[in-house]
mmCIF file of C-alpha atoms and ligand atoms in Angstrom:
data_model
loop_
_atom_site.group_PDB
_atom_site.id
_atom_site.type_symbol
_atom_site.label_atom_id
_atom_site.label_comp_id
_atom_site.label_asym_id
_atom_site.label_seq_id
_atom_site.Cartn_x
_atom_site.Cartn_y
_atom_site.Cartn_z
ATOM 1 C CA UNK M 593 -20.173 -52.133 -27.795
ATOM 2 C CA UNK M 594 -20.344 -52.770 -31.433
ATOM 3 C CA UNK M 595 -24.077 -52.548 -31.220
ATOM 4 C CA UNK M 596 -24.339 -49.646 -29.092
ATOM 5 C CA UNK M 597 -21.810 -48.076 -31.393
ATOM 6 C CA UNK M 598 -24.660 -49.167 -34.641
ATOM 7 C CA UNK M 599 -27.305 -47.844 -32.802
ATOM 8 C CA UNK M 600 -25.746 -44.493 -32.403
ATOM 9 C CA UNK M 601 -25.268 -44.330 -36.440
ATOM 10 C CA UNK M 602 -28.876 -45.040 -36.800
ATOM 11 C CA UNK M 603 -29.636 -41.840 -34.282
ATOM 12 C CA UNK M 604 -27.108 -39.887 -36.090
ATOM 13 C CA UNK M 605 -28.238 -40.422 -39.882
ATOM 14 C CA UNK M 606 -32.112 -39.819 -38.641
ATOM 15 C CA UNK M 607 -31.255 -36.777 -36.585
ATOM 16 C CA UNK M 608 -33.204 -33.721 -37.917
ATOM 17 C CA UNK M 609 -33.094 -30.340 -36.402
ATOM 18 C CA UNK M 610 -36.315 -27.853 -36.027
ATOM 19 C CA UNK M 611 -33.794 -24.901 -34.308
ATOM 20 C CA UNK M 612 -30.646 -23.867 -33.859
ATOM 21 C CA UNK M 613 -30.807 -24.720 -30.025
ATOM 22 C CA UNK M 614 -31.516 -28.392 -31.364
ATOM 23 C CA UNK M 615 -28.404 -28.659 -33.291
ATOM 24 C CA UNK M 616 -26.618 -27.326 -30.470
ATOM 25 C CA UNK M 617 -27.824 -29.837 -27.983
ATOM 26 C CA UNK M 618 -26.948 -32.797 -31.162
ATOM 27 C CA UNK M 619 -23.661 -31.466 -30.397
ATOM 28 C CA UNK M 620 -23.115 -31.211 -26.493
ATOM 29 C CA UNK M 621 -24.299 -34.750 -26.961
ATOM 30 C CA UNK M 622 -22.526 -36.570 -29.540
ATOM 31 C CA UNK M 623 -19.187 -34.520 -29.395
ATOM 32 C CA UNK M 624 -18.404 -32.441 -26.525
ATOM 33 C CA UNK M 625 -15.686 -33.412 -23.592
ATOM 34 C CA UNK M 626 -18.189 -35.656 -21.788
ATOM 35 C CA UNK M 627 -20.275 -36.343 -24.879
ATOM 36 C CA UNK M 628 -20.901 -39.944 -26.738
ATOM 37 C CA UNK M 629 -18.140 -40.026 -28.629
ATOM 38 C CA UNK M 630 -15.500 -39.170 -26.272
ATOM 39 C CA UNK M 631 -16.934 -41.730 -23.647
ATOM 40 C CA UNK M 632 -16.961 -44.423 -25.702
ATOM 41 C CA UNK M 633 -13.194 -43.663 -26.586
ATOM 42 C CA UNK M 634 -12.473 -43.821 -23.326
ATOM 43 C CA UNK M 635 -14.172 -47.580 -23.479
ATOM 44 C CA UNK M 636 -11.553 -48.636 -25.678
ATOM 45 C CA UNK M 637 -9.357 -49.531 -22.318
ATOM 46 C CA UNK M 638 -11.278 -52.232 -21.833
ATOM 47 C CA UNK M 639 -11.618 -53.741 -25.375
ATOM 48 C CA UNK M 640 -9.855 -57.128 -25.630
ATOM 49 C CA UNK M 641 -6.029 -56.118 -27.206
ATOM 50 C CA UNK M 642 -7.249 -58.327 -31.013
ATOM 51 C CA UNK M 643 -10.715 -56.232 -31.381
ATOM 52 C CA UNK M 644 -9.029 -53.065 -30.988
ATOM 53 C CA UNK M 645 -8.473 -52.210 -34.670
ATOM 54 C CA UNK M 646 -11.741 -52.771 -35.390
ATOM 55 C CA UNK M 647 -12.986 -50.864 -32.988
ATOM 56 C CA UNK M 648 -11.219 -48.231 -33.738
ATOM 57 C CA UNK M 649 -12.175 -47.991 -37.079
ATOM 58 C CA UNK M 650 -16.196 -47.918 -36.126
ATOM 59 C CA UNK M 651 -15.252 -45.397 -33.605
ATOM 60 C CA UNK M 652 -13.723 -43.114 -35.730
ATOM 61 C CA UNK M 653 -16.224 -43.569 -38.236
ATOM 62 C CA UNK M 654 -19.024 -42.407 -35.703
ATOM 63 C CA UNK M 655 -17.141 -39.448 -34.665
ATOM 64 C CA UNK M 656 -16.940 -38.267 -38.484
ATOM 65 C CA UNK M 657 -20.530 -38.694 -39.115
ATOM 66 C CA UNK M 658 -21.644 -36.868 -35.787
ATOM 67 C CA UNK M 659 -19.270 -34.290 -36.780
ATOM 68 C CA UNK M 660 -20.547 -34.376 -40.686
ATOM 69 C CA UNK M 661 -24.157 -33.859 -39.538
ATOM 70 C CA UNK M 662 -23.362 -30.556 -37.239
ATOM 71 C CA UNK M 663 -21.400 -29.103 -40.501
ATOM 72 C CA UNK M 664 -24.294 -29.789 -42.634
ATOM 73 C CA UNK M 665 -26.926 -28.673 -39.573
ATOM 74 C CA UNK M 666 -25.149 -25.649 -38.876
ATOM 75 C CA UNK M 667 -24.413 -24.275 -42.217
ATOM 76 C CA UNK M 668 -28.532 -25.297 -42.951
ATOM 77 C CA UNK M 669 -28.730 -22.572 -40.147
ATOM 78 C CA UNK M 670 -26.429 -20.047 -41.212
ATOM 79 C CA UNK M 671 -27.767 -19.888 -44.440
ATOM 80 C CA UNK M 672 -31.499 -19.361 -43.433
ATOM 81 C CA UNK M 673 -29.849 -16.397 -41.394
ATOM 82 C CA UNK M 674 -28.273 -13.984 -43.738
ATOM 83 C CA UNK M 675 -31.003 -11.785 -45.282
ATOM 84 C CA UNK M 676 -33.952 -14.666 -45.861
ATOM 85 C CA UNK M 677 -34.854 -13.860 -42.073
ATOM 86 C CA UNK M 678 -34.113 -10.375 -41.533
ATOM 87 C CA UNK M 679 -36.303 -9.530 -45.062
ATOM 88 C CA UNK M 680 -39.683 -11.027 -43.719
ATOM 89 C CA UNK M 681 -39.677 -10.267 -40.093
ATOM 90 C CA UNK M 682 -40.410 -6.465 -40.667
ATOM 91 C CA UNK M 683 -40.987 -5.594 -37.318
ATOM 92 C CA UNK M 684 -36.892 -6.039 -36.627
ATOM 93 C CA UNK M 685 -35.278 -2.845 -35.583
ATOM 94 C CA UNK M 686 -33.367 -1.514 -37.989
ATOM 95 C CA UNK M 687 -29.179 -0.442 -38.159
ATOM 96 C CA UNK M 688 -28.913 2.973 -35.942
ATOM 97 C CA UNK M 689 -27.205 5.300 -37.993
ATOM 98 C CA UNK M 690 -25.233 7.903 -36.143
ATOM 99 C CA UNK M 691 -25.736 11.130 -37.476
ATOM 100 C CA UNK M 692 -23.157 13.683 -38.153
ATOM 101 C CA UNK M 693 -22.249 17.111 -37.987
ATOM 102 C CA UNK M 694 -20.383 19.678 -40.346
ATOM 103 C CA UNK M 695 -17.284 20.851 -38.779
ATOM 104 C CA UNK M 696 -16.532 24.113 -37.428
ATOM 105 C CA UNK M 697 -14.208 25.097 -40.479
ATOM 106 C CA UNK M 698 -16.729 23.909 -43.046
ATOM 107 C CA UNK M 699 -19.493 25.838 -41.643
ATOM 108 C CA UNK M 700 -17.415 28.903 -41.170
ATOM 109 C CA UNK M 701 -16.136 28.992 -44.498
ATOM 110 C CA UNK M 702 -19.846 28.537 -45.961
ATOM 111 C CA UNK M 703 -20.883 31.180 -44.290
ATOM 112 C CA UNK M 704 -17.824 33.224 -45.814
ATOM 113 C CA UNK M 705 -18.951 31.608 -49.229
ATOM 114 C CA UNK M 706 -22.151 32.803 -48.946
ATOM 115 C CA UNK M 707 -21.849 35.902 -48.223
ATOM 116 C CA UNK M 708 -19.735 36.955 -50.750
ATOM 117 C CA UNK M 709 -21.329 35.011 -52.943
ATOM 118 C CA UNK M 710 -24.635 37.002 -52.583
ATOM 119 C CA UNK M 711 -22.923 40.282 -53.906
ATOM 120 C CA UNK M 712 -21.291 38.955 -57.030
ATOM 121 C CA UNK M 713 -18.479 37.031 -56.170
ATOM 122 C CA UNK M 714 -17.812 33.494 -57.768
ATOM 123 C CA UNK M 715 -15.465 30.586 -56.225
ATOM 124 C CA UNK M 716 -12.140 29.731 -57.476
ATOM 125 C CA UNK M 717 -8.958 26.698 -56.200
ATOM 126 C CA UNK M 718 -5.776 26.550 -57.010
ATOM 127 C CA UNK M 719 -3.552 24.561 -55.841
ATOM 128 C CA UNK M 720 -1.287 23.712 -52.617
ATOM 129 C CA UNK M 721 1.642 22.613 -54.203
ATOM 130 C CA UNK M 722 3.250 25.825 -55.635
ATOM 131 C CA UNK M 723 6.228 27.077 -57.324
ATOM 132 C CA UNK M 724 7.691 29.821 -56.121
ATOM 133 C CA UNK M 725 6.309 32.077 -59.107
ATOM 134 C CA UNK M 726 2.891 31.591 -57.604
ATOM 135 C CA UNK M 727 3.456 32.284 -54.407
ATOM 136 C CA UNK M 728 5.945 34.483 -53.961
ATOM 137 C CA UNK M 729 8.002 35.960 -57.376
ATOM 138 C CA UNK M 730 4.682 36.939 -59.261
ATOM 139 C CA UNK M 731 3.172 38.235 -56.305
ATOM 140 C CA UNK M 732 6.152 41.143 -56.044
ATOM 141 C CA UNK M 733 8.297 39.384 -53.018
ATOM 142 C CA UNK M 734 11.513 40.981 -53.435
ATOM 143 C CA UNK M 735 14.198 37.850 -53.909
ATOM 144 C CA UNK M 736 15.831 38.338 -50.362
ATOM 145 C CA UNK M 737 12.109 38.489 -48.480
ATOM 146 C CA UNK M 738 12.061 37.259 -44.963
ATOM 147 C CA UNK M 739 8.830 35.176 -45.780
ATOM 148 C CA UNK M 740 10.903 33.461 -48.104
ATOM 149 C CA UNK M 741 13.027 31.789 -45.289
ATOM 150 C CA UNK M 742 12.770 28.333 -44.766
ATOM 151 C CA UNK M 743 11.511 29.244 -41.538
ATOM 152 C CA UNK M 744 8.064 29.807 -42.840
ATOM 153 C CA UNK M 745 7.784 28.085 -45.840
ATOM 154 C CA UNK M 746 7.700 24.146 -46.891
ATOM 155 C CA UNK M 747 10.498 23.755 -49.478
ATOM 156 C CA UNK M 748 10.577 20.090 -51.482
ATOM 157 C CA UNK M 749 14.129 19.139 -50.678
ATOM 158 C CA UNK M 750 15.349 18.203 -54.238
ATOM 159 C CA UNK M 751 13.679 21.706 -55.429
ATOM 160 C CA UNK M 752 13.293 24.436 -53.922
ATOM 161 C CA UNK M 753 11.378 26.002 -56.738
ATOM 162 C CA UNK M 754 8.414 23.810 -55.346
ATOM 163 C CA UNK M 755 6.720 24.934 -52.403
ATOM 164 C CA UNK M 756 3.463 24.060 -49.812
ATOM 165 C CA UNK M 757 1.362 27.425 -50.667
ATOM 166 C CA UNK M 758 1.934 29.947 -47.676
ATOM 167 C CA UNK M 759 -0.746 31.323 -48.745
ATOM 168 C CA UNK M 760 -3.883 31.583 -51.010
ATOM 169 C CA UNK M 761 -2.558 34.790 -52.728
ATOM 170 C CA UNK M 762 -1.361 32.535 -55.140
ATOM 171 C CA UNK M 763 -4.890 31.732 -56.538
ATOM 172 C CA UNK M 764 -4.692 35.511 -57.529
ATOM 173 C CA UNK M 765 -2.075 35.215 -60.287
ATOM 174 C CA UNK M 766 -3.395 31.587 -61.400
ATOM 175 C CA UNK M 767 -7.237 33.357 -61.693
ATOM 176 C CA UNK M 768 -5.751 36.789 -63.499
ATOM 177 C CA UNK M 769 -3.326 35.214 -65.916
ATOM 178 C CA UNK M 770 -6.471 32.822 -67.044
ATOM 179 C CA UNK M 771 -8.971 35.352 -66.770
ATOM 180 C CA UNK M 772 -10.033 39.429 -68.014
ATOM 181 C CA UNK M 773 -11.443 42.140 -65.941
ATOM 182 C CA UNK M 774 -13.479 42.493 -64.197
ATOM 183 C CA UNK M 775 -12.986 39.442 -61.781
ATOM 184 C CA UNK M 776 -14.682 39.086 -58.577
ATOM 185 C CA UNK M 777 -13.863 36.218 -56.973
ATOM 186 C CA UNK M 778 -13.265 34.577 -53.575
ATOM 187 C CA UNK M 779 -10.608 31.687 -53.016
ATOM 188 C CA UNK M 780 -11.189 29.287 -50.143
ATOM 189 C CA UNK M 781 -8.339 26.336 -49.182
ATOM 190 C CA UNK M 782 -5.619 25.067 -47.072
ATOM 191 C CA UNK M 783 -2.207 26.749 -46.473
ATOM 192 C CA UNK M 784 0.873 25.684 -45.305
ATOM 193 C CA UNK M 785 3.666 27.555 -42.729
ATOM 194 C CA UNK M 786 6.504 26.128 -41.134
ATOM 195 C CA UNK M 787 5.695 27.037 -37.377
ATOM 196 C CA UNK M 788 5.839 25.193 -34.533
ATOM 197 C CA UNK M 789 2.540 24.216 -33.407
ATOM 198 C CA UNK M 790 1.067 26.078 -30.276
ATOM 199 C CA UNK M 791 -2.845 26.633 -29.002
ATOM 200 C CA UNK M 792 -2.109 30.035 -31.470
ATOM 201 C CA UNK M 793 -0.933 28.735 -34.546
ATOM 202 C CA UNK M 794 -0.792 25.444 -36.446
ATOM 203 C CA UNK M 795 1.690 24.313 -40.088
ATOM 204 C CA UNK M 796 -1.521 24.029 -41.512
ATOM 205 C CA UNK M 797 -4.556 25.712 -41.684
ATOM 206 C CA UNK M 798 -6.948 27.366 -44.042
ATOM 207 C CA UNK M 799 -7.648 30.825 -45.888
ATOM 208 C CA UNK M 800 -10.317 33.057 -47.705
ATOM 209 C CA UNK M 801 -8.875 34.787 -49.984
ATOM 210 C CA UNK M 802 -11.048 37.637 -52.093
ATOM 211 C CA UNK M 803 -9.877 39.445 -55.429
ATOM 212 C CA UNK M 804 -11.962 42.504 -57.216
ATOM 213 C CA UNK M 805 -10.500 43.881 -60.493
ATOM 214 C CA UNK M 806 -11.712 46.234 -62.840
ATOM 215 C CA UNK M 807 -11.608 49.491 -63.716
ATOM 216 C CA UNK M 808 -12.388 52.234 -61.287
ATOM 217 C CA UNK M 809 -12.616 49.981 -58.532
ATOM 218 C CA UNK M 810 -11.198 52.285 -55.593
ATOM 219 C CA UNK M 811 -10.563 52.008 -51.413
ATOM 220 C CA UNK M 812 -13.432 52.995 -50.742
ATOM 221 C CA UNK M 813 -14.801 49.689 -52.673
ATOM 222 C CA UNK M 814 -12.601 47.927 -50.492
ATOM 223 C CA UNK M 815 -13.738 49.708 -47.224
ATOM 224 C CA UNK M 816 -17.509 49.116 -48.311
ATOM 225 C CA UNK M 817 -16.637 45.876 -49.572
ATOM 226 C CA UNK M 818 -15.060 44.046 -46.134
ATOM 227 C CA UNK M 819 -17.599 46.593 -44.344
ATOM 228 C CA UNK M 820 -20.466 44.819 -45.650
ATOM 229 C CA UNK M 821 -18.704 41.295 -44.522
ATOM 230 C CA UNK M 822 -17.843 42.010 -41.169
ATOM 231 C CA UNK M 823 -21.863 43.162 -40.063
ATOM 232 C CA UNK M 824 -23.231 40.258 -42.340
ATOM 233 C CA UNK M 825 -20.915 37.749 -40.305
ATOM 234 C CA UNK M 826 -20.583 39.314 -36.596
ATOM 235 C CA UNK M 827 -23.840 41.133 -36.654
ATOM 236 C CA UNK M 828 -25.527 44.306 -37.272
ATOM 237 C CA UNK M 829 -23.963 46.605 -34.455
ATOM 238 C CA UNK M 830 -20.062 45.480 -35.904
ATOM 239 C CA UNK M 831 -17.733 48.817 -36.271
ATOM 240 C CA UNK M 832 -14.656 48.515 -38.958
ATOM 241 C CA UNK M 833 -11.039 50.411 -38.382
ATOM 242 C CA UNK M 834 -8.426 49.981 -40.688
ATOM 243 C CA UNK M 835 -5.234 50.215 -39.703
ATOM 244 C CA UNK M 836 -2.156 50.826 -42.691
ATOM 245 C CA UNK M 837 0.365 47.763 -43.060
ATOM 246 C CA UNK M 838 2.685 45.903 -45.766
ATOM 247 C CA UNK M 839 2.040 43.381 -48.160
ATOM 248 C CA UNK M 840 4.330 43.003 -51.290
ATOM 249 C CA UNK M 841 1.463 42.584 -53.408
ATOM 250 C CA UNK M 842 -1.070 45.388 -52.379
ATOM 251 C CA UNK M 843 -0.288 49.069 -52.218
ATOM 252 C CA UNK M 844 -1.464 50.591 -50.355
ATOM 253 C CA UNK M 845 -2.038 47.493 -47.788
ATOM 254 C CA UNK M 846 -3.770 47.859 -44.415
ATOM 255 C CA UNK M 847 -5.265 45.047 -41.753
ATOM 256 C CA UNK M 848 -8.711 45.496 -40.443
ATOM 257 C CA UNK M 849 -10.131 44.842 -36.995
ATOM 258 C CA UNK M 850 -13.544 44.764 -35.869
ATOM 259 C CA UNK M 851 -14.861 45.914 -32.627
ATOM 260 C CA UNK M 852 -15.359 43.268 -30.203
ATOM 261 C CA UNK M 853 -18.483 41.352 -30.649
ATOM 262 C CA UNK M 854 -18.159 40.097 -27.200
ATOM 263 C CA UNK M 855 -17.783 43.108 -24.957
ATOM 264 C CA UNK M 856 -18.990 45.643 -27.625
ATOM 265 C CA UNK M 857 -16.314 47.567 -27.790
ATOM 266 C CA UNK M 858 -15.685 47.798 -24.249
ATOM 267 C CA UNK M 859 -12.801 45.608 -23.549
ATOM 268 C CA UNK M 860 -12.989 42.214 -22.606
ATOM 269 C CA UNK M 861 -10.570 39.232 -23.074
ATOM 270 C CA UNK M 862 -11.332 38.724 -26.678
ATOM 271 C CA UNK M 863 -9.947 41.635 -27.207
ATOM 272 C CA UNK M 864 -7.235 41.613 -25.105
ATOM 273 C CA UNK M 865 -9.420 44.902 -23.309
ATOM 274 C CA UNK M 866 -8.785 47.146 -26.867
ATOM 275 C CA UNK M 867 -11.918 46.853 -28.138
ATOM 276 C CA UNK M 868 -11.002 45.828 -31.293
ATOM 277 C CA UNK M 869 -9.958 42.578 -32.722
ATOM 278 C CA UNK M 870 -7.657 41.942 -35.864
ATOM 279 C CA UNK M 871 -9.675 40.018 -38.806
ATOM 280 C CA UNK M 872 -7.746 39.920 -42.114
ATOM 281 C CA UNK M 873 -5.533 41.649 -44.602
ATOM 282 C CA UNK M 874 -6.040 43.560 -47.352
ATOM 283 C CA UNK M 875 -5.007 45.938 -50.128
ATOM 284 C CA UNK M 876 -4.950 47.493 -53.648
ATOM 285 C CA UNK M 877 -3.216 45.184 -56.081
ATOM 286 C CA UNK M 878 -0.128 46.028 -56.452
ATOM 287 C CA UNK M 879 0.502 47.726 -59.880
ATOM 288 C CA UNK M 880 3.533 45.407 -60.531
ATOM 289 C CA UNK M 881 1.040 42.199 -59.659
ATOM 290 C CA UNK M 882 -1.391 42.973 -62.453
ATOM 291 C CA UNK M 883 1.488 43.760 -65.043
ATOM 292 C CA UNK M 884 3.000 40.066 -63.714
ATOM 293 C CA UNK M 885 -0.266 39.038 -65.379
ATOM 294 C CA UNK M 886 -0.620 41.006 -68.172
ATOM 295 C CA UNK M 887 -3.370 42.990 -66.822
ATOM 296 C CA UNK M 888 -2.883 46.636 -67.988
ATOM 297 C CA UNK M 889 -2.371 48.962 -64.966
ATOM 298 C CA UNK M 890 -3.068 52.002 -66.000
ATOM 299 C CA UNK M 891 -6.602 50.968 -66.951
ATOM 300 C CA UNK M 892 -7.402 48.593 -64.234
ATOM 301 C CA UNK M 893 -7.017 48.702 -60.361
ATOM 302 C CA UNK M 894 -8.704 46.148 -57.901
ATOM 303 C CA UNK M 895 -8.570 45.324 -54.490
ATOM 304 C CA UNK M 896 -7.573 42.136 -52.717
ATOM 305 C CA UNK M 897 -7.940 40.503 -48.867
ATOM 306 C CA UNK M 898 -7.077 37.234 -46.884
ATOM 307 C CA UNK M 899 -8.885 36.192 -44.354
ATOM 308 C CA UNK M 900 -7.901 33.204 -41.529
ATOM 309 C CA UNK M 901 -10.609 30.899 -41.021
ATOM 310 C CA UNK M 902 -9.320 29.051 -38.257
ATOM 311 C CA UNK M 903 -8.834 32.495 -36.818
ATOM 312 C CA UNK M 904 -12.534 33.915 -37.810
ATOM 313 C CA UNK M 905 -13.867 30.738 -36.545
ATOM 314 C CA UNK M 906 -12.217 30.786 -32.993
ATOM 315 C CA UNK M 907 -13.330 34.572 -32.427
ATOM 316 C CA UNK M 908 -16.983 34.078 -33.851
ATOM 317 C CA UNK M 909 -17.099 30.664 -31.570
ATOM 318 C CA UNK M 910 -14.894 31.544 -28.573
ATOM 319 C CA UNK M 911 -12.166 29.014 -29.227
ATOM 320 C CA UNK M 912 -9.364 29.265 -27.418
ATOM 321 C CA UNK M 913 -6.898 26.646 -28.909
ATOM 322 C CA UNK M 914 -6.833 25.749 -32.603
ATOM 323 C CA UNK M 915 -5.357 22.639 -32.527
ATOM 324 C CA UNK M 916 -9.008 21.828 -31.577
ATOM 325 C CA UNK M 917 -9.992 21.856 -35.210
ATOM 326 C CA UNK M 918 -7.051 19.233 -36.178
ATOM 327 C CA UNK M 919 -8.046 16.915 -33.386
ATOM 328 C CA UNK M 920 -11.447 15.425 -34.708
ATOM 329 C CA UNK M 921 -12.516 14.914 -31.210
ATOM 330 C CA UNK M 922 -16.600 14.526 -31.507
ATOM 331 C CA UNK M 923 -17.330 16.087 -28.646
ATOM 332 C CA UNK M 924 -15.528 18.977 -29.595
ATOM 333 C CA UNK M 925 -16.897 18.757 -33.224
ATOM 334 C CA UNK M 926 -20.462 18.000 -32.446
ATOM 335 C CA UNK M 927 -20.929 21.287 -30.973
ATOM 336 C CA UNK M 928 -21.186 23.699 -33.774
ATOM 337 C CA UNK M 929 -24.197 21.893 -36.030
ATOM 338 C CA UNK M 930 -26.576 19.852 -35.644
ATOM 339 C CA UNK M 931 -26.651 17.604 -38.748
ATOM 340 C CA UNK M 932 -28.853 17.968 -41.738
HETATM 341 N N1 LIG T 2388 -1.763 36.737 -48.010
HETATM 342 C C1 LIG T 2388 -1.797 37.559 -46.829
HETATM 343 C C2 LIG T 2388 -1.450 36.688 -45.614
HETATM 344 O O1 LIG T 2388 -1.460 35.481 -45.734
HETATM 345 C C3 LIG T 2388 -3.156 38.196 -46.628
HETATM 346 C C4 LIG T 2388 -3.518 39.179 -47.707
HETATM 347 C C5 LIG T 2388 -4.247 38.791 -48.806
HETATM 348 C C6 LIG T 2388 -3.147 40.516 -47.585
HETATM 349 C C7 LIG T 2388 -4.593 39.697 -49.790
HETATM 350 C C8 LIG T 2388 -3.478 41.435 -48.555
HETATM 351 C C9 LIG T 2388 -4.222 41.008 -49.638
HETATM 352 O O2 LIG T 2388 -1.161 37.171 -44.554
#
């Protein structure tokens, strides 16, 4: 046994290995469940009680350098592997990269961007945590103002001073009390509402706002103004109709709707069969808003609107539930572009 047991030392030590297949095979050989070395252990049995030890010891020692020479084989193997292959065998295929697409709110907003952008308008941020200055006091909320309520807005706990914008009007006083007349700028980002969260509305989602000041600028700039966005975004044949509303911070305020782009005007149920569908907000700055930011009112006026874009993107893309957008399902996202 002894000899046998030599012999197998010999093979080990001049063991050499072309592949990894070969090593593999030194393996099964030498060291797996019915391999060498576990056959000859189960020899022992039948090795006279006083040679045991011995034995043993040679055993032991065989199984080590069996074991030694896969180590050293292997890592041989793993270290030809990592790059030194893959560099000169150039006909390998290489990693797929998955390509994506822009979503839905990014390309609407773009779009939004754009278009503005091509008649003068520049873009500004502010940003979502507010106080309530910002957001509300400087933008002429009286101090009792429904929208105030806790129901709508975010309050930090420890102050409610500090709020989650409720809207992007609050870029408007950040943008006047830096800047002078005339301003023309657009405001794109994220706002926050305390609402629960239905296929209609979401806690979060994101504006456009848009703010013109100088002097002379009139309704009819307004009119022109959102008249000019509404055929550049929904096309050509798109009719405007303002209809008068409230906002604190514009005087006088109205909403504006567009006729349906689906039916035409007809009635379909886009448009819940009016005809017309509900876009944005808008208004003349309030007098009491530019004074807020030391803008002199009786020499400048200016108009300002909001715009949803969750809202502009569901009607432009026929979405009916806009907890789509918050989802990042790809097959819902892939839909919209292709990527570039
Ligand atoms: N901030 C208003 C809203 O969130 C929209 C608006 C902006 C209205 C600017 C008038 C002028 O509903």
């Amino acid at each position: 046994m002894k000899d046998k047991i030599n012999a197998y030392i010999e093979e080990i030590n001049s063991f050499k290995a072309a592949t990894q297949e070969q090593v593999e095979g030194f393996r099964i050989k030498f060291l797996s469940k019915k391999g060498i070395v576990p056959g000859l252990f189960s020899e022992m049995k039948s090795v006279p009680p006083d040679a045991r030890r011995e034995m043993g010891q040679i055993l032991n020692q065989l199984k080590n350098k069996a074991q030694e020479k896969v180590n050293e084989l292997k890592s041989v193997f793993d270290k030809k592997d990592d790059g030194a292959n893959a560099s000169s065998d150039l006909t390998l295929p290489a990693n797929f990269i998955e390509l994506g697409s822009r979503h839905p709110i990014t390309i609407v907003r773009n779009e939004i961007i754009n278009i503005f952008s091509r008649i003068g308008f520049v873009v500004s941020e502010g940003p979502e945590i507010e106080s309530d200055w910002y957001n509300f006091s400087a933008l002429n909320f009286p101090e009792e103002h429904p929208a105030r309520d806790m129901q709508d807005t975010f309050f930090i706990e420890k102050n409610p001073d500090i709020l989650l914008r409720t809207h992007t009007s609050s870029v408007q006083i950040r943008v006047m009390e830096k800047e002078k007349p005339p301003i023309r700028a657009i405001f794109p980002g994220r706002v926050f509402r305390n609402e629960a969260i239905s296929a209609r509305a979401h806690c979060i989602f994101h504006q456009v706002e848009g703010l013109y000041i100088d002097e002379n600028v009139s309704f009819a700039d307004l009119k022109q103004t959102l008249y000019h966005f509404a055929t550049e975004f929904f096309g050509t044949e798109t009719q405007t109709r303002f209809r008068p509303s409230y906002f604190p911070f514009t005087e006088p305020s109205a909403e504006m709707d567009i006729s349906c782009f689906i039916c035409g005007g007809k009635g379909c149920k886009v448009c819940k069969y009016t005809g017309w569908v509900e876009i944005l907000g808008c208004g003349m700055v309030d007098p009491n808003v530019l004074e807020n930011c030391n803008i002199d009112s009786e020499k400048y006026t200016g108009f300002a609107f909001g715009m949803g874009i969750e809202r502009t993107a569901m009607l432009k893309y026929q979405i009916n539930d806009i907890r789509l957008f918050f989802e990042n399902d790809i097959r819902f996202l892939k839909q919209f572009e292709s990527a570039i």
